[in-house]
Short mmCIF file of C-alpha atoms in Angstrom, two decimals:
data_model
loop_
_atom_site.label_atom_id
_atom_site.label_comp_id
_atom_site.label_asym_id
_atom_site.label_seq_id
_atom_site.Cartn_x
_atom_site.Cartn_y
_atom_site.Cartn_z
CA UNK S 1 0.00 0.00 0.00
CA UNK S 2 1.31 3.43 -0.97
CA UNK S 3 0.53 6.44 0.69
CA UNK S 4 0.84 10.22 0.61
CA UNK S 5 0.95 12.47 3.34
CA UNK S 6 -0.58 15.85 3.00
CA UNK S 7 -1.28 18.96 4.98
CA UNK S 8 -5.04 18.71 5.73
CA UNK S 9 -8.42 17.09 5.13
CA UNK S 10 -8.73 19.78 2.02
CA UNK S 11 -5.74 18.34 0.57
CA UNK S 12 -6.50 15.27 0.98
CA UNK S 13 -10.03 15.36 -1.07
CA UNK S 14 -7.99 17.37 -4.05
CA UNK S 15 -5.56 14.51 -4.16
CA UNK S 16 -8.15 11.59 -3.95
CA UNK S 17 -10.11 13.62 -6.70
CA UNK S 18 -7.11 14.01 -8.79
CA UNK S 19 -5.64 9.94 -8.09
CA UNK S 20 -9.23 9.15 -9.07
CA UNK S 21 -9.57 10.74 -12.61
CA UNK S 22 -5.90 10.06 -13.67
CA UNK S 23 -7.02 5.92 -12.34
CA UNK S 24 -10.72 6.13 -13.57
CA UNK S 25 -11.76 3.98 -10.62
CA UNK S 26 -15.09 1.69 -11.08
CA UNK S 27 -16.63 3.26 -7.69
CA UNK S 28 -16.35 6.52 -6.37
CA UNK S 29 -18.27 8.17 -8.83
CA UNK S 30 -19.22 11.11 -6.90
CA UNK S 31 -15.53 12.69 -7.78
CA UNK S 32 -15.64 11.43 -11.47
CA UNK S 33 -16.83 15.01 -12.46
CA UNK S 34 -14.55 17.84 -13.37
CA UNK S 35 -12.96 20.42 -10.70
CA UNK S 36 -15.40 23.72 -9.38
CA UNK S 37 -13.92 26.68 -9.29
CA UNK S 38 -15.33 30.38 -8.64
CA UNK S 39 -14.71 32.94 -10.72
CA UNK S 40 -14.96 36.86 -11.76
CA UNK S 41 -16.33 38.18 -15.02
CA UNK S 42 -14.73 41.48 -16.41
CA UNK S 43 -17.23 43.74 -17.02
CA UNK S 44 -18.55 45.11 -13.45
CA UNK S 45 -17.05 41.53 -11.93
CA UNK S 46 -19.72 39.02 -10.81
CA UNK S 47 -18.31 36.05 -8.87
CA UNK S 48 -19.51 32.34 -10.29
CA UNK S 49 -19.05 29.10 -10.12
CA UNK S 50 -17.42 27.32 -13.40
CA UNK S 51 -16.74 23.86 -14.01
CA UNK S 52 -13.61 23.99 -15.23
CA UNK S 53 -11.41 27.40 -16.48
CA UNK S 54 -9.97 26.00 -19.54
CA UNK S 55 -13.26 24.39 -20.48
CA UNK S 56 -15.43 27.72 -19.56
CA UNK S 57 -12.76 30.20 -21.84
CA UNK S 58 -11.94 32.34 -18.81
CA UNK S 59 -9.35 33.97 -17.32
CA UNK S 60 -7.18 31.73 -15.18
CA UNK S 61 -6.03 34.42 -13.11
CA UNK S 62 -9.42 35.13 -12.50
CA UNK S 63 -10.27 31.70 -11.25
CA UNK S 64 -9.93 30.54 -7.42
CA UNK S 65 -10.29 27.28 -6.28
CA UNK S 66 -10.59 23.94 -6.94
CA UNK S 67 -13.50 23.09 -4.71
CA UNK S 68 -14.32 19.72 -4.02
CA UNK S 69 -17.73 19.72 -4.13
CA UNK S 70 -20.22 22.04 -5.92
CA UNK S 71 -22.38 22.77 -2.26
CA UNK S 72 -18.90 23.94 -0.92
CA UNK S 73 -18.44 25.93 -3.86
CA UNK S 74 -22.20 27.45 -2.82
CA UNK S 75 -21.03 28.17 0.41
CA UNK S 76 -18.29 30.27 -0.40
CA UNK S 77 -20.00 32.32 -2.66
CA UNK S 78 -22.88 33.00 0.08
CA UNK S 79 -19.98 34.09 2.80
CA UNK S 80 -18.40 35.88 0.42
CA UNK S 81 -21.33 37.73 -0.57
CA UNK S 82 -21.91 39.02 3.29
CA UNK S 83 -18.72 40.55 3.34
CA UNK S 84 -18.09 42.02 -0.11
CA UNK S 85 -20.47 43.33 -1.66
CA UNK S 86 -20.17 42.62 -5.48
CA UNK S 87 -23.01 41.91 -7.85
CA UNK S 88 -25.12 38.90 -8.11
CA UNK S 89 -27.97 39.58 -10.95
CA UNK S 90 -26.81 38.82 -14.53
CA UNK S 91 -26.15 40.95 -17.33
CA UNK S 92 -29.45 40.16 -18.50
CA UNK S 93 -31.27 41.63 -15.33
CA UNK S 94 -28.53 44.93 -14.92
CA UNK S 95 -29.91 46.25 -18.86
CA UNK S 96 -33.68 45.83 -17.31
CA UNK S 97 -33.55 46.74 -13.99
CA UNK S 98 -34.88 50.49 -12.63
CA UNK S 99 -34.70 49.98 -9.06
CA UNK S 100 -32.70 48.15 -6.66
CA UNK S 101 -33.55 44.61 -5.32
CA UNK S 102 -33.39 43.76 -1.46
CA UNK S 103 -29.67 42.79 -1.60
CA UNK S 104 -29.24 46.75 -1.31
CA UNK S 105 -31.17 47.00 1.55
CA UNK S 106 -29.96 44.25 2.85
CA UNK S 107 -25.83 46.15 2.15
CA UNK S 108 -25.07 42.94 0.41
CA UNK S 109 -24.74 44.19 -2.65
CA UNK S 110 -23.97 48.42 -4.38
CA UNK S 111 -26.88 47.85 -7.22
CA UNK S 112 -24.74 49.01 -9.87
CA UNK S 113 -27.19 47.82 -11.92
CA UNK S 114 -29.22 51.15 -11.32
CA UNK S 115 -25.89 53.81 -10.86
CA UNK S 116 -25.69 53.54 -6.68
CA UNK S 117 -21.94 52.92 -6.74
CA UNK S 118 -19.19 54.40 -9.08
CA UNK S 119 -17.11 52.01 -11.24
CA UNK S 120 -14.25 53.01 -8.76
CA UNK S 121 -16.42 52.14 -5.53
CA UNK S 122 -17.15 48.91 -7.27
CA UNK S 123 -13.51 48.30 -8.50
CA UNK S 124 -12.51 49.09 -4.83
CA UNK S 125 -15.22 46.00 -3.47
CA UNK S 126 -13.37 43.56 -6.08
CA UNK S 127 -9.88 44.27 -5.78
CA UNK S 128 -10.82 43.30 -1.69
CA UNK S 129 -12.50 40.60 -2.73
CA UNK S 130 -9.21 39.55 -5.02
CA UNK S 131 -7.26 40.55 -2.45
CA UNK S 132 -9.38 37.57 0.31
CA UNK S 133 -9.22 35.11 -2.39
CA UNK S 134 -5.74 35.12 -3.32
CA UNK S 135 -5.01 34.42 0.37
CA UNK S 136 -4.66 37.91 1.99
CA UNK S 137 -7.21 37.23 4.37
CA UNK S 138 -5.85 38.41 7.71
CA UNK S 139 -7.21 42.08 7.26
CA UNK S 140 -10.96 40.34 7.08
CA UNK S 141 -10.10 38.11 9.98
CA UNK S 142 -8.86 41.10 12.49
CA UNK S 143 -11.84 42.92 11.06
CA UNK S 144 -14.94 40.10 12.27
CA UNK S 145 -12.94 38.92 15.25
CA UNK S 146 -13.40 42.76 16.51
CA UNK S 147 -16.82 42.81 15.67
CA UNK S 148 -17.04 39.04 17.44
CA UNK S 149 -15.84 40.88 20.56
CA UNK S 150 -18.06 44.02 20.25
CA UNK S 151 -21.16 41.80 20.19
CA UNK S 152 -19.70 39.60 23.01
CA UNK S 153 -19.11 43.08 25.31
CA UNK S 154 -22.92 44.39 24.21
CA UNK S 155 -24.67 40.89 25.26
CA UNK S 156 -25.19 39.95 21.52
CA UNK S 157 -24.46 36.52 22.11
CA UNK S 158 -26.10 34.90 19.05
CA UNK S 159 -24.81 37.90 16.93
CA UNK S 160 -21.63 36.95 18.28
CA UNK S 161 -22.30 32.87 18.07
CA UNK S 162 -23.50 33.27 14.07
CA UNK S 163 -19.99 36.00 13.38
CA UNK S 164 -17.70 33.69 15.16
CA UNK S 165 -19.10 30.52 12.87
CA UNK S 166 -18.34 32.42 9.59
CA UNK S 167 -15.08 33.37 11.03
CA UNK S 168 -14.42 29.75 11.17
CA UNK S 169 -15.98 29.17 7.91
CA UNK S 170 -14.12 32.23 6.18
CA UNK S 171 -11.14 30.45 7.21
CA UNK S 172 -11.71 27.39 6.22
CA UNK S 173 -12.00 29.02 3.09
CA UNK S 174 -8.75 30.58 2.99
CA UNK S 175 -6.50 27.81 3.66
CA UNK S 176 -3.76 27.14 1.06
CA UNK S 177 -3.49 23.64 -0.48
CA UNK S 178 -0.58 22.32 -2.18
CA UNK S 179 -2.26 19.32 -4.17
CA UNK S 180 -3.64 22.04 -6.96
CA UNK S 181 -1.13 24.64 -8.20
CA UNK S 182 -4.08 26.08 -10.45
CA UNK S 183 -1.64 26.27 -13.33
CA UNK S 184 -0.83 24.35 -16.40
CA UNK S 185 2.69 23.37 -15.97
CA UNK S 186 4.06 19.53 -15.29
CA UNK S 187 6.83 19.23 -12.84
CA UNK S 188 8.73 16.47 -10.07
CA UNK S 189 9.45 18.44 -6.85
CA UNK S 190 12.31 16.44 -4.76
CA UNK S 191 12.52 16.14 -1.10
CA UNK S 192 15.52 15.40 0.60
CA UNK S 193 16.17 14.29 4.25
CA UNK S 194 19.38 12.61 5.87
CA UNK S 195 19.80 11.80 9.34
CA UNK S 196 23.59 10.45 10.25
CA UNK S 197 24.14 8.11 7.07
CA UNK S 198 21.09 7.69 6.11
CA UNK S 199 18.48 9.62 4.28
CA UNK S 200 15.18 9.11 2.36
CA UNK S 201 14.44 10.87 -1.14
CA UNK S 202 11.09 11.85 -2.08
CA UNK S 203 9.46 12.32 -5.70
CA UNK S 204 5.89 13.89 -6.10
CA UNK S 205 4.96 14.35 -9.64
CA UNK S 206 2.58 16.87 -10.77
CA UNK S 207 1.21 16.70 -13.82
CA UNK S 208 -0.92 20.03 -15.45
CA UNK S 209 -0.58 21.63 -12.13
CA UNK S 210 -1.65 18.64 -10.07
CA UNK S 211 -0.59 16.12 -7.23
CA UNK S 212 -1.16 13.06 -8.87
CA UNK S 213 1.45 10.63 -7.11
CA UNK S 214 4.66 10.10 -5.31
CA UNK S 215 7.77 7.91 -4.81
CA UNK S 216 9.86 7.47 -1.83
CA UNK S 217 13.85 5.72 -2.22
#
């Protein structure tokens, strides 16, 4: 039996996901389909959820992810959404539309669909929200455990309770995973460890940007 040893539980779904399409196992067919990722459009930047970048024609830059399951995927985008506020409606809805919808009301979203926001006010939610997904996170963090402790000191204990759960969740969200480099390139990465006159040499392999095996001599 041959095992690899990763970081986290995150890590280790990416890799069985990847180990299972390069091996086309008989079972396991719930991580037969292609990778999620989320991703912004260009004009007035709506976050979504694509399949696959290459297979969707957008920009990989653009794209965050994998996630290993679509509902995780869903999740993100609805935490996401509380603390940046960047467009949901489509393109389709933003030539039609005269008045805001709720999300205003609700300060989850600027309704640049009707003029509320600048393109610069708007530009300033997405390069934040850019900013969160590319892993520079801990200005968010400082930000809701503050508010955490404001509700705690006013006796807002759910307020507190529901903030401190999407803490978790938000950083759950921001971990870094090794297993998917979200690039194109194949590569071997060697490890190297010696201890008196001994050592071990490791191999991973990644193939198109991914973990997909290993080799230890």
């Amino acid at each position: 039996i041959e095992t690899v040893v990763v970081c986290s539980e995150v890590e280790a779904l990416l890799l069985e996901n990847n180990l299972i399409q390069k091996y086309k196992t008989t079972y396991n067919t719930l991580l037969k389909d292609d990778k999620i990722y989320l991703s912004l459009t260009r004009e007035w930047p709506k976050l979504h959820i694509v399949r696959t970048y290459e297979a969707n024609s957008v920009d990989p830059s653009r794209c965050y992810g994998p996630y290993v399951a679509l509902q995780k995927a869903k999740q993100a985008l609805e935490y996401l959404q509380d603390f940046f506020p960047f467009r949901t409606f489509s393109d389709r809805e933003k030539r039609n539309r005269t008045r805001p919808c709720i999300l205003y009301q609700m300060h989850r979203c600027l309704a640049p669909c009707v003029g509320k926001c600048s393109k610069q006010e708007y530009q300033s939610v997405v390069e934040q929200l850019e900013s969160f997904l590319h892993g520079n996170s801990e200005k968010v963090f400082r930000c809701l455990q503050e508010e955490i402790e404001h509700s705690a000191e006013a006796m807002e204990y759910e307020k507190a309770a529901v903030l401190a759960h999407r803490l978790r969740a938000l950083r759950a969200l921001s971990h870094r995973q090794y297993v998917d480099r979200q690039q194109t390139a194949s590569f071997d990465v060697v490890g190297w460890y010696s201890e008196g006159r001994k050592g071990v040499l490791c191999y991973l392999y990644y193939r198109e940007g991914r973990l997909e095996g290993s080799r230890v001599d």
